[in-house]
mmCIF file of C-alpha atoms (C1' of nucleotides) in Angstrom:
data_model
loop_
_atom_site.group_PDB
_atom_site.id
_atom_site.type_symbol
_atom_site.label_atom_id
_atom_site.label_comp_id
_atom_site.label_asym_id
_atom_site.label_seq_id
_atom_site.Cartn_x
_atom_site.Cartn_y
_atom_site.Cartn_z
ATOM 1 C CA MET A 1 8.166 -2.730 18.688
ATOM 2 C CA LYS A 2 7.252 0.378 16.789
ATOM 3 C CA LEU A 3 4.362 1.296 14.612
ATOM 4 C CA SER A 4 5.508 2.224 11.117
ATOM 5 C CA THR A 5 4.653 5.457 9.373
ATOM 6 C CA LYS A 6 1.822 3.632 7.691
ATOM 7 C CA GLY A 7 -0.116 3.409 10.890
ATOM 8 C CA ARG A 8 0.748 6.869 12.069
ATOM 9 C CA TYR A 9 0.135 8.668 8.814
ATOM 10 C CA GLY A 10 -2.861 6.572 7.986
ATOM 11 C CA LEU A 11 -4.670 7.298 11.216
ATOM 12 C CA ARG A 12 -4.079 11.003 10.735
ATOM 13 C CA ALA A 13 -5.322 10.741 7.174
ATOM 14 C CA MET A 14 -8.502 9.074 8.363
ATOM 15 C CA ILE A 15 -9.141 11.771 10.942
ATOM 16 C CA ASP A 16 -8.536 14.396 8.296
ATOM 17 C CA LEU A 17 -10.813 12.615 5.875
ATOM 18 C CA THR A 18 -13.592 12.426 8.424
ATOM 19 C CA ILE A 19 -13.361 16.072 9.349
ATOM 20 C CA HIS A 20 -13.123 17.389 5.816
ATOM 21 C CA GLY A 21 -15.355 14.874 4.147
ATOM 22 C CA GLN A 22 -18.680 15.809 5.669
ATOM 23 C CA GLU A 23 -20.014 17.380 2.491
ATOM 24 C CA GLN A 24 -17.462 16.842 -0.255
ATOM 25 C CA LEU A 25 -15.127 14.187 -1.439
ATOM 26 C CA VAL A 26 -11.603 14.659 -0.195
ATOM 27 C CA SER A 27 -8.675 14.408 -2.575
ATOM 28 C CA ILE A 28 -5.325 12.921 -1.717
ATOM 29 C CA LYS A 29 -3.778 16.213 -2.660
ATOM 30 C CA SER A 30 -5.713 18.113 -0.021
ATOM 31 C CA ILE A 31 -4.964 15.601 2.740
ATOM 32 C CA SER A 32 -1.350 15.642 1.686
ATOM 33 C CA GLU A 33 -1.178 19.409 1.974
ATOM 34 C CA ARG A 34 -2.897 19.589 5.318
ATOM 35 C CA GLN A 35 -1.010 16.702 6.855
ATOM 36 C CA GLY A 36 2.376 17.212 5.289
ATOM 37 C CA ILE A 37 2.531 13.691 3.908
ATOM 38 C CA SER A 38 3.744 13.025 0.381
ATOM 39 C CA GLU A 39 0.953 12.530 -2.135
ATOM 40 C CA ASN A 40 2.533 9.445 -3.592
ATOM 41 C CA TYR A 41 2.942 7.734 -0.304
ATOM 42 C CA LEU A 42 -0.477 8.717 0.943
ATOM 43 C CA GLU A 43 -1.945 7.200 -2.158
ATOM 44 C CA ARG A 44 -0.521 3.850 -1.170
ATOM 45 C CA LEU A 45 -1.817 4.080 2.351
ATOM 46 C CA ILE A 46 -5.289 4.971 1.246
ATOM 47 C CA ALA A 47 -5.234 2.053 -1.130
ATOM 48 C CA LEU A 48 -4.825 -0.175 1.896
ATOM 49 C CA LEU A 49 -7.667 1.513 3.697
ATOM 50 C CA LYS A 50 -9.826 1.108 0.644
ATOM 51 C CA LYS A 51 -8.960 -2.541 0.331
ATOM 52 C CA ALA A 52 -10.026 -2.973 3.937
ATOM 53 C CA GLY A 53 -13.410 -1.490 3.089
ATOM 54 C CA LEU A 54 -13.017 1.609 5.214
ATOM 55 C CA VAL A 55 -13.019 4.257 2.501
ATOM 56 C CA ALA A 56 -14.746 4.645 -0.847
ATOM 57 C CA SER A 57 -13.318 6.399 -3.843
ATOM 58 C CA THR A 58 -14.554 8.276 -6.887
ATOM 59 C CA ARG A 59 -12.247 8.724 -9.815
ATOM 60 C CA GLY A 60 -11.921 11.615 -12.209
ATOM 61 C CA ALA A 61 -12.016 15.363 -11.754
ATOM 62 C CA GLN A 62 -13.650 16.463 -8.513
ATOM 63 C CA GLY A 63 -13.219 12.907 -7.384
ATOM 64 C CA GLY A 64 -11.719 11.834 -4.127
ATOM 65 C CA TYR A 65 -12.390 9.746 -1.087
ATOM 66 C CA SER A 66 -15.054 9.421 1.539
ATOM 67 C CA LEU A 67 -15.668 7.121 4.464
ATOM 68 C CA LYS A 68 -17.460 3.991 3.433
ATOM 69 C CA VAL A 69 -18.704 3.379 6.966
ATOM 70 C CA PRO A 70 -19.735 5.920 9.638
ATOM 71 C CA ALA A 71 -16.800 7.095 11.739
ATOM 72 C CA GLY A 72 -18.495 5.746 14.830
ATOM 73 C CA ASP A 73 -18.384 2.277 13.359
ATOM 74 C CA ILE A 74 -14.686 2.327 12.561
ATOM 75 C CA SER A 75 -12.281 1.579 15.364
ATOM 76 C CA VAL A 76 -8.724 2.751 15.539
ATOM 77 C CA GLY A 77 -7.895 -0.936 15.521
ATOM 78 C CA ASP A 78 -9.612 -1.389 12.166
ATOM 79 C CA ILE A 79 -7.485 1.383 10.747
ATOM 80 C CA LEU A 80 -4.206 0.239 12.231
ATOM 81 C CA ARG A 81 -4.724 -3.369 11.269
ATOM 82 C CA ALA A 82 -5.601 -2.348 7.711
ATOM 83 C CA LEU A 83 -2.299 -0.511 7.486
ATOM 84 C CA GLU A 84 0.065 -2.519 9.624
ATOM 85 C CA GLY A 85 -1.341 -5.994 9.479
ATOM 86 C CA ASP A 86 -2.115 -7.719 12.738
ATOM 87 C CA LEU A 87 -0.945 -6.040 15.901
ATOM 88 C CA ASN A 88 0.613 -9.100 17.487
ATOM 89 C CA PRO A 89 4.085 -8.586 18.890
ATOM 90 C CA VAL A 90 5.256 -11.852 17.377
ATOM 91 C CA ASP A 91 4.107 -13.926 14.439
ATOM 92 C CA CYS A 92 3.372 -17.072 16.298
ATOM 93 C CA THR A 93 0.603 -19.176 14.966
ATOM 94 C CA LEU A 94 1.310 -22.016 17.361
ATOM 95 C CA THR A 95 2.255 -24.133 14.396
ATOM 96 C CA ASN A 96 5.099 -22.380 12.660
ATOM 97 C CA ASP A 97 8.180 -21.644 14.720
ATOM 98 C CA GLU A 98 9.287 -25.098 15.569
ATOM 99 C CA LEU A 99 12.430 -24.389 17.454
ATOM 100 C CA GLU A 100 11.026 -21.688 19.683
ATOM 101 C CA CYS A 101 8.400 -24.150 20.721
ATOM 102 C CA SER A 102 10.866 -26.767 21.882
ATOM 103 C CA ALA A 103 10.271 -28.675 25.060
ATOM 104 C CA GLU A 104 12.900 -26.759 26.974
ATOM 105 C CA ASN A 105 10.695 -23.702 26.990
ATOM 106 C CA PHE A 106 7.579 -25.127 25.570
ATOM 107 C CA CYS A 107 5.290 -22.359 24.456
ATOM 108 C CA VAL A 108 5.691 -20.507 27.676
ATOM 109 C CA THR A 109 6.588 -17.179 26.110
ATOM 110 C CA LYS A 110 3.553 -17.397 23.907
ATOM 111 C CA PHE A 111 1.306 -16.647 26.833
ATOM 112 C CA VAL A 112 3.020 -13.324 27.142
ATOM 113 C CA TRP A 113 2.738 -12.457 23.468
ATOM 114 C CA LYS A 114 -0.911 -13.371 23.563
ATOM 115 C CA LYS A 115 -1.594 -11.163 26.540
ATOM 116 C CA ILE A 116 0.194 -8.279 24.913
ATOM 117 C CA SER A 117 -1.722 -8.519 21.691
ATOM 118 C CA ASP A 118 -4.992 -8.929 23.514
ATOM 119 C CA SER A 119 -4.369 -5.790 25.484
ATOM 120 C CA ILE A 120 -3.318 -3.815 22.424
ATOM 121 C CA ASN A 121 -6.371 -4.890 20.512
ATOM 122 C CA GLU A 122 -8.576 -4.080 23.430
ATOM 123 C CA VAL A 123 -7.250 -0.552 23.556
ATOM 124 C CA VAL A 124 -7.453 0.194 19.857
ATOM 125 C CA ASP A 125 -10.825 -1.439 19.417
ATOM 126 C CA GLY A 126 -12.192 0.623 22.261
ATOM 127 C CA ILE A 127 -11.625 3.888 20.440
ATOM 128 C CA THR A 128 -13.593 4.832 17.366
ATOM 129 C CA LEU A 129 -12.572 7.175 14.625
ATOM 130 C CA GLN A 130 -15.435 9.381 15.763
ATOM 131 C CA ASP A 131 -13.889 9.561 19.241
ATOM 132 C CA MET A 132 -10.669 10.761 17.691
ATOM 133 C CA VAL A 133 -12.459 13.338 15.609
ATOM 134 C CA ASN A 134 -14.432 14.646 18.571
ATOM 135 C CA GLU A 135 -11.275 14.975 20.591
ATOM 136 C CA GLN A 136 -9.591 16.711 17.699
ATOM 137 C CA LEU A 137 -12.387 19.190 17.202
ATOM 138 C CA SER A 138 -12.568 19.987 20.871
ATOM 139 C CA ILE A 139 -8.862 20.668 20.993
ATOM 140 C CA GLN A 140 -9.099 22.903 17.955
ATOM 141 C CA LYS A 141 -11.945 24.782 19.592
ATOM 142 C CA ASN A 142 -9.991 25.341 22.785
ATOM 143 C CA PHE A 143 -7.128 26.867 20.880
ATOM 144 C CA GLY A 144 -9.205 28.665 18.288
ATOM 145 C CA LYS A 145 -9.454 27.327 14.791
ATOM 146 C CA VAL A 146 -6.365 28.099 12.767
ATOM 147 C CA GLU A 147 -5.770 28.656 9.083
ATOM 148 C CA GLU A 148 -5.292 25.510 7.110
ATOM 149 C CA ASN A 149 -1.982 24.864 5.390
ATOM 150 C CA ASP A 150 -0.114 26.977 7.862
ATOM 151 C CA TYR A 151 2.012 24.836 10.070
ATOM 152 C CA GLU A 152 4.356 27.525 11.250
ATOM 153 C CA GLN A 153 1.787 29.839 12.770
ATOM 154 C CA SER A 154 -0.404 27.156 14.152
ATOM 155 C CA HIS A 155 2.107 24.950 15.849
ATOM 156 C CA LEU A 156 1.977 25.302 19.597
ATOM 157 C CA SER A 157 5.099 23.543 20.639
ATOM 158 C CA GLY A 158 5.045 21.543 23.824
ATOM 159 C CA SER A 159 1.492 22.274 24.760
ATOM 160 C CA CYS A 160 0.561 18.676 24.305
ATOM 161 C CA SER A 161 1.469 17.955 27.854
ATOM 162 C CA ASN A 162 -1.535 19.983 28.970
ATOM 163 C CA TYR A 163 -3.719 17.267 27.605
ATOM 164 C CA THR A 164 -1.802 14.138 28.179
ATOM 165 C CA ASN A 165 -3.486 13.152 31.382
ATOM 166 C CA GLN A 166 -6.759 14.878 30.824
ATOM 167 C CA LYS A 167 -8.628 12.394 28.761
ATOM 168 C CA THR A 168 -8.621 8.883 30.080
ATOM 169 C CA GLY A 169 -11.925 7.617 28.755
ATOM 170 C CA SER A 170 -12.814 7.705 25.094
ATOM 171 C CA MET B 1 4.640 -3.552 15.376
ATOM 172 C CA LYS B 2 6.716 -6.609 16.005
ATOM 173 C CA LEU B 3 9.132 -7.535 18.712
ATOM 174 C CA SER B 4 12.561 -8.301 17.293
ATOM 175 C CA THR B 5 14.473 -11.487 17.895
ATOM 176 C CA LYS B 6 16.287 -9.693 20.673
ATOM 177 C CA GLY B 7 13.223 -9.670 22.848
ATOM 178 C CA ARG B 8 12.133 -13.148 21.922
ATOM 179 C CA TYR B 9 15.488 -14.847 22.232
ATOM 180 C CA GLY B 10 16.436 -12.815 25.258
ATOM 181 C CA LEU B 11 13.377 -13.756 27.245
ATOM 182 C CA ARG B 12 13.959 -17.404 26.472
ATOM 183 C CA ALA B 13 17.569 -17.045 27.487
ATOM 184 C CA MET B 14 16.559 -15.561 30.814
ATOM 185 C CA ILE B 15 14.134 -18.369 31.507
ATOM 186 C CA ASP B 16 16.822 -20.860 30.629
ATOM 187 C CA LEU B 17 19.336 -19.078 32.800
ATOM 188 C CA THR B 18 16.987 -19.093 35.743
ATOM 189 C CA ILE B 19 16.167 -22.767 35.438
ATOM 190 C CA HIS B 20 19.742 -23.915 34.922
ATOM 191 C CA GLY B 21 21.456 -21.416 37.124
ATOM 192 C CA GLN B 22 20.204 -22.522 40.496
ATOM 193 C CA GLU B 23 23.517 -24.017 41.545
ATOM 194 C CA GLN B 24 26.081 -23.280 38.879
ATOM 195 C CA LEU B 25 26.987 -20.494 36.550
ATOM 196 C CA VAL B 26 25.512 -20.883 33.106
ATOM 197 C CA SER B 27 27.669 -20.415 30.031
ATOM 198 C CA ILE B 28 26.537 -18.872 26.801
ATOM 199 C CA LYS B 29 27.479 -22.047 25.081
ATOM 200 C CA SER B 30 25.069 -24.128 27.116
ATOM 201 C CA ILE B 31 22.177 -21.712 26.655
ATOM 202 C CA SER B 32 22.970 -21.573 22.985
ATOM 203 C CA GLU B 33 22.818 -25.334 22.696
ATOM 204 C CA ARG B 34 19.615 -25.730 24.635
ATOM 205 C CA GLN B 35 17.842 -22.844 22.956
ATOM 206 C CA GLY B 36 19.186 -23.157 19.453
ATOM 207 C CA ILE B 37 20.401 -19.585 19.327
ATOM 208 C CA SER B 38 23.811 -18.750 17.888
ATOM 209 C CA GLU B 39 26.481 -18.232 20.520
ATOM 210 C CA ASN B 40 27.721 -15.040 18.963
ATOM 211 C CA TYR B 41 24.331 -13.466 18.832
ATOM 212 C CA LEU B 42 23.352 -14.617 22.289
ATOM 213 C CA GLU B 43 26.486 -13.003 23.604
ATOM 214 C CA ARG B 44 25.273 -9.658 22.383
ATOM 215 C CA LEU B 45 21.866 -10.093 23.917
ATOM 216 C CA ILE B 46 23.263 -11.064 27.274
ATOM 217 C CA ALA B 47 25.505 -8.044 27.155
ATOM 218 C CA LEU B 48 22.364 -5.917 27.046
ATOM 219 C CA LEU B 49 20.853 -7.785 29.957
ATOM 220 C CA LYS B 50 24.032 -7.341 31.905
ATOM 221 C CA LYS B 51 24.135 -3.649 31.161
ATOM 222 C CA ALA B 52 20.606 -3.399 32.490
ATOM 223 C CA GLY B 53 21.757 -4.976 35.742
ATOM 224 C CA LEU B 54 19.735 -8.138 35.382
ATOM 225 C CA VAL B 55 22.525 -10.647 35.104
ATOM 226 C CA ALA B 56 26.005 -10.970 36.576
ATOM 227 C CA SER B 57 28.970 -12.549 34.872
ATOM 228 C CA THR B 58 32.164 -14.337 35.831
ATOM 229 C CA ARG B 59 34.949 -14.594 33.319
ATOM 230 C CA GLY B 60 37.393 -17.378 32.720
ATOM 231 C CA ALA B 61 37.106 -21.119 32.687
ATOM 232 C CA GLN B 62 34.038 -22.435 34.505
ATOM 233 C CA GLY B 63 32.733 -18.902 34.288
ATOM 234 C CA GLY B 64 29.320 -17.915 33.067
ATOM 235 C CA TYR B 65 26.268 -15.977 34.032
ATOM 236 C CA SER B 66 23.822 -15.857 36.869
ATOM 237 C CA LEU B 67 20.868 -13.723 37.771
ATOM 238 C CA LYS B 68 21.892 -10.623 39.593
ATOM 239 C CA VAL B 69 18.448 -10.196 41.092
ATOM 240 C CA PRO B 70 15.948 -12.864 42.210
ATOM 241 C CA ALA B 71 13.693 -14.002 39.379
ATOM 242 C CA GLY B 72 10.687 -12.858 41.348
ATOM 243 C CA ASP B 73 12.007 -9.322 41.252
ATOM 244 C CA ILE B 74 12.543 -9.207 37.519
ATOM 245 C CA SER B 75 9.556 -8.511 35.353
ATOM 246 C CA VAL B 76 9.169 -9.554 31.775
ATOM 247 C CA GLY B 77 8.989 -5.838 31.102
ATOM 248 C CA ASP B 78 12.426 -5.313 32.581
ATOM 249 C CA ILE B 79 13.802 -7.934 30.254
ATOM 250 C CA LEU B 80 12.046 -6.736 27.131
ATOM 251 C CA ARG B 81 12.916 -3.107 27.733
ATOM 252 C CA ALA B 82 16.554 -4.014 28.313
ATOM 253 C CA LEU B 83 16.622 -5.719 24.948
ATOM 254 C CA GLU B 84 14.240 -3.717 22.812
ATOM 255 C CA GLY B 85 14.355 -0.288 24.329
ATOM 256 C CA ASP B 86 11.101 1.283 25.428
ATOM 257 C CA LEU B 87 7.926 -0.475 24.384
ATOM 258 C CA ASN B 88 6.118 2.576 23.085
ATOM 259 C CA PRO B 89 4.493 2.129 19.693
ATOM 260 C CA VAL B 90 5.789 5.503 18.553
ATOM 261 C CA ASP B 91 8.724 7.643 19.567
ATOM 262 C CA CYS B 92 6.836 10.682 20.564
ATOM 263 C CA THR B 93 8.304 12.751 23.305
ATOM 264 C CA LEU B 94 5.751 15.515 22.881
ATOM 265 C CA THR B 95 8.537 17.797 21.779
ATOM 266 C CA ASN B 96 10.155 16.157 18.802
ATOM 267 C CA ASP B 97 7.880 15.468 15.885
ATOM 268 C CA GLU B 98 6.864 18.953 14.972
ATOM 269 C CA LEU B 99 4.789 18.255 11.941
ATOM 270 C CA GLU B 100 2.767 15.447 13.373
ATOM 271 C CA CYS B 101 1.810 17.746 16.178
ATOM 272 C CA SER B 102 0.394 20.414 13.879
ATOM 273 C CA ALA B 103 -2.796 22.185 14.763
ATOM 274 C CA GLU B 104 -4.816 20.316 12.192
ATOM 275 C CA ASN B 105 -4.599 17.173 14.262
ATOM 276 C CA PHE B 106 -2.987 18.505 17.325
ATOM 277 C CA CYS B 107 -1.611 15.658 19.366
ATOM 278 C CA VAL B 108 -4.816 13.745 19.179
ATOM 279 C CA THR B 109 -3.217 10.509 18.035
ATOM 280 C CA LYS B 110 -0.813 10.701 20.935
ATOM 281 C CA PHE B 111 -3.564 9.736 23.329
ATOM 282 C CA VAL B 112 -3.847 6.458 21.512
ATOM 283 C CA TRP B 113 -0.130 5.759 21.490
ATOM 284 C CA LYS B 114 0.000 6.522 25.180
ATOM 285 C CA LYS B 115 -2.828 4.160 25.977
ATOM 286 C CA ILE B 116 -1.219 1.414 23.964
ATOM 287 C CA SER B 117 2.120 1.707 25.665
ATOM 288 C CA ASP B 118 0.497 1.940 29.074
ATOM 289 C CA SER B 119 -1.379 -1.253 28.453
ATOM 290 C CA ILE B 120 1.663 -3.075 27.114
ATOM 291 C CA ASN B 121 3.752 -2.056 30.077
ATOM 292 C CA GLU B 122 1.013 -3.051 32.445
ATOM 293 C CA VAL B 123 0.943 -6.536 30.987
ATOM 294 C CA VAL B 124 4.665 -7.125 30.903
ATOM 295 C CA ASP B 125 5.281 -5.609 34.300
ATOM 296 C CA GLY B 126 2.611 -7.832 35.778
ATOM 297 C CA ILE B 127 4.521 -10.995 34.937
ATOM 298 C CA THR B 128 7.771 -11.889 36.652
ATOM 299 C CA LEU B 129 10.515 -14.078 35.372
ATOM 300 C CA GLN B 130 9.675 -16.420 38.203
ATOM 301 C CA ASP B 131 6.109 -16.689 36.888
ATOM 302 C CA MET B 132 7.471 -17.707 33.530
ATOM 303 C CA VAL B 133 9.768 -20.255 35.070
ATOM 304 C CA ASN B 134 7.008 -21.760 37.187
ATOM 305 C CA GLU B 135 4.808 -22.061 34.169
ATOM 306 C CA GLN B 136 7.629 -23.606 32.215
ATOM 307 C CA LEU B 137 8.416 -26.153 34.857
ATOM 308 C CA SER B 138 4.805 -27.126 35.273
ATOM 309 C CA ILE B 139 4.453 -27.681 31.538
ATOM 310 C CA GLN B 140 7.580 -29.794 31.481
ATOM 311 C CA LYS B 141 6.241 -31.809 34.356
ATOM 312 C CA ASN B 142 2.954 -32.460 32.594
ATOM 313 C CA PHE B 143 4.753 -33.801 29.588
ATOM 314 C CA GLY B 144 7.529 -35.530 31.453
ATOM 315 C CA LYS B 145 10.976 -34.044 31.518
ATOM 316 C CA VAL B 146 12.862 -34.579 28.296
ATOM 317 C CA GLU B 147 16.508 -34.973 27.498
ATOM 318 C CA GLU B 148 18.345 -31.752 26.995
ATOM 319 C CA ASN B 149 19.824 -30.957 23.597
ATOM 320 C CA ASP B 150 17.300 -33.066 21.849
ATOM 321 C CA TYR B 151 14.904 -30.930 19.904
ATOM 322 C CA GLU B 152 13.683 -33.600 17.557
ATOM 323 C CA GLN B 153 12.435 -36.045 20.134
ATOM 324 C CA SER B 154 11.043 -33.497 22.469
ATOM 325 C CA HIS B 155 9.143 -31.331 20.113
ATOM 326 C CA LEU B 156 5.442 -31.824 20.404
ATOM 327 C CA SER B 157 4.231 -30.089 17.324
ATOM 328 C CA GLY B 158 0.998 -28.199 17.533
ATOM 329 C CA SER B 159 0.226 -29.107 21.094
ATOM 330 C CA CYS B 160 0.517 -25.518 22.146
ATOM 331 C CA SER B 161 -3.123 -25.006 21.423
ATOM 332 C CA ASN B 162 -3.976 -27.236 24.353
ATOM 333 C CA TYR B 163 -2.687 -24.561 26.626
ATOM 334 C CA THR B 164 -3.546 -21.364 24.928
ATOM 335 C CA ASN B 165 -6.671 -20.666 26.885
ATOM 336 C CA GLN B 166 -5.779 -22.549 29.986
ATOM 337 C CA LYS B 167 -3.691 -20.059 31.815
ATOM 338 C CA THR B 168 -5.167 -16.617 32.183
ATOM 339 C CA GLY B 169 -3.610 -15.486 35.415
ATOM 340 C CA SER B 170 0.099 -15.434 36.048
ATOM 341 C "C1'" DT C 1 -14.995 16.894 -27.558
ATOM 342 C "C1'" DG C 2 -10.998 18.127 -25.274
ATOM 343 C "C1'" DT C 3 -8.698 19.278 -21.142
ATOM 344 C "C1'" DA C 4 -7.702 19.141 -16.491
ATOM 345 C "C1'" DA C 5 -8.161 16.765 -12.232
ATOM 346 C "C1'" DT C 6 -8.220 12.948 -10.163
ATOM 347 C "C1'" DT C 7 -7.745 7.754 -8.747
ATOM 348 C "C1'" DC C 8 -5.299 3.514 -9.808
ATOM 349 C "C1'" DC C 9 -1.442 0.372 -10.372
ATOM 350 C "C1'" DG C 10 2.937 -1.954 -10.961
ATOM 351 C "C1'" DA C 11 7.644 -1.432 -10.754
ATOM 352 C "C1'" DG C 12 11.546 0.498 -8.957
ATOM 353 C "C1'" DT C 13 14.941 2.712 -5.504
ATOM 354 C "C1'" DA C 14 17.052 4.502 -1.340
ATOM 355 C "C1'" DA C 15 17.628 4.429 3.512
ATOM 356 C "C1'" DT C 16 17.327 2.263 7.713
ATOM 357 C "C1'" DT C 17 17.154 -1.377 10.842
ATOM 358 C "C1'" DA C 18 17.571 -6.135 12.186
ATOM 359 C "C1'" DA C 19 20.174 -10.089 12.491
ATOM 360 C "C1'" DG C 20 24.102 -12.257 12.752
ATOM 361 C "C1'" DT C 21 29.416 -12.988 12.158
ATOM 362 C "C1'" DC C 22 34.273 -12.589 13.192
ATOM 363 C "C1'" DG C 23 38.725 -12.072 15.307
ATOM 364 C "C1'" DG C 24 41.002 -11.489 19.014
ATOM 365 C "C1'" DA C 25 41.930 -9.537 23.760
ATOM 366 C "C1'" DA C 26 41.167 -10.248 28.802
ATOM 367 C "C1'" DT C 27 40.425 -13.287 32.559
ATOM 368 C "C1'" DA C 28 40.366 -17.160 35.528
ATOM 369 C "C1'" DA C 29 40.327 -22.301 36.805
ATOM 370 C "C1'" DT C 30 43.006 -26.361 36.617
ATOM 371 C "C1'" DA D 1 50.758 -23.402 30.114
ATOM 372 C "C1'" DT D 2 46.411 -24.573 28.544
ATOM 373 C "C1'" DT D 3 41.793 -24.304 28.153
ATOM 374 C "C1'" DA D 4 37.327 -22.289 28.804
ATOM 375 C "C1'" DT D 5 35.136 -18.589 29.135
ATOM 376 C "C1'" DT D 6 33.494 -13.481 28.946
ATOM 377 C "C1'" DC D 7 34.186 -9.149 26.596
ATOM 378 C "C1'" DC D 8 34.372 -5.891 22.782
ATOM 379 C "C1'" DG D 9 34.441 -3.427 18.428
ATOM 380 C "C1'" DA D 10 34.049 -3.774 13.716
ATOM 381 C "C1'" DC D 11 32.015 -5.820 10.055
ATOM 382 C "C1'" DT D 12 28.502 -8.051 6.808
ATOM 383 C "C1'" DT D 13 24.276 -9.512 5.073
ATOM 384 C "C1'" DA D 14 19.348 -9.688 4.786
ATOM 385 C "C1'" DA D 15 15.046 -7.737 5.344
ATOM 386 C "C1'" DT D 16 11.990 -4.154 5.821
ATOM 387 C "C1'" DT D 17 10.493 0.517 5.545
ATOM 388 C "C1'" DA D 18 9.659 4.420 3.264
ATOM 389 C "C1'" DC D 19 9.249 6.194 -0.208
ATOM 390 C "C1'" DT D 20 9.308 7.645 -5.827
ATOM 391 C "C1'" DC D 21 7.993 7.353 -10.649
ATOM 392 C "C1'" DG D 22 5.535 6.903 -14.968
ATOM 393 C "C1'" DG D 23 1.716 6.378 -17.007
ATOM 394 C "C1'" DA D 24 -3.065 4.349 -17.692
ATOM 395 C "C1'" DA D 25 -8.049 4.876 -16.571
ATOM 396 C "C1'" DT D 26 -11.786 7.712 -15.343
ATOM 397 C "C1'" DT D 27 -14.774 11.622 -14.833
ATOM 398 C "C1'" DA D 28 -16.354 16.679 -14.402
ATOM 399 C "C1'" DC D 29 -16.812 20.540 -16.767
ATOM 400 C "C1'" DA D 30 -16.054 24.186 -20.388
#
DNA sequence: TGTAATTCCGAGTAATTAAGTCGGAATAAT
DNA sequence: ATTATTCCGACTTAATTACTCGGAATTACA
């Protein structure tokens, strides 16, 4: 019951792309450097995001990526589903897994899986990429903007907990 | 972002154990036969449930398992967590993953992961094993009780959809 | 026109996790 | 004793995840 690196990296990449793509195209290389994700792998993730219609690309020198849709119109759910596939805890289409649907426990667990996926989707569809970016920028402001490409200096270990309970509405 | 077979099989096993364990101990063999899960594998799952204090065991001939706690006091969350570990979509303890917590996107995705796990836990902790059993029994009643150990006859393919939207409260 | 910077794409590999098996010891009822 | 059962550790196999690699296509810019 874990999200893979696709979802985690990909969401970060999208936030990065939004922040740095206001005026220019953003190259995979630059995201890779800022986020510490391998170029090759990132390339694959962005391909998925492109296929889902969330980002646009321009090839060639000075090329790169941009959002295809305003950040306010992209939900975290759109991003995660593009990368991870559906967010259902079980693949249960009500027609496939014959045995699990036997009379002895006829479908009864499916109600649970359905409720779980509904609640997950509700959460992730209630947060837009723009929300994430706003939150990000406000955090950066509170701590003072730091040099890019400098993880060591900028990492404030443990301070996350200051924020954990602060923001409950997006 | 999928539950493993542990969670799926294990929840079914617990429902089975509750239904068939009212008066006698229930052996792995009998659950295995009713549920179509390999004995060996089931054994491992039940070991996890036992370790979590949800079931009790008696060894030897005529031995077997029983609930250690009333079904109304066991939540689906208790069962799933015993089998799957925590239900958080990412392992993020706010202190481990240094790079993902870099200043460039300081913790901001963590809010999302937290919301997701909160909502999952809320769902699964809001349903008790007894709820599942009641639902199960009422479905069986609607269709007429079927012979045990008889998947072929009893399987009503596709009929799940009749119920999907019916039950919204547990 | 050539060169460098980029996306694009298919194939491949390595590492990890999930899923399940096996053999036999311990225990208890009959 | 015998049989039915849980218990336990080691093992195997299958599937998925997490990448890597090589090179083709495209475009800006000198």
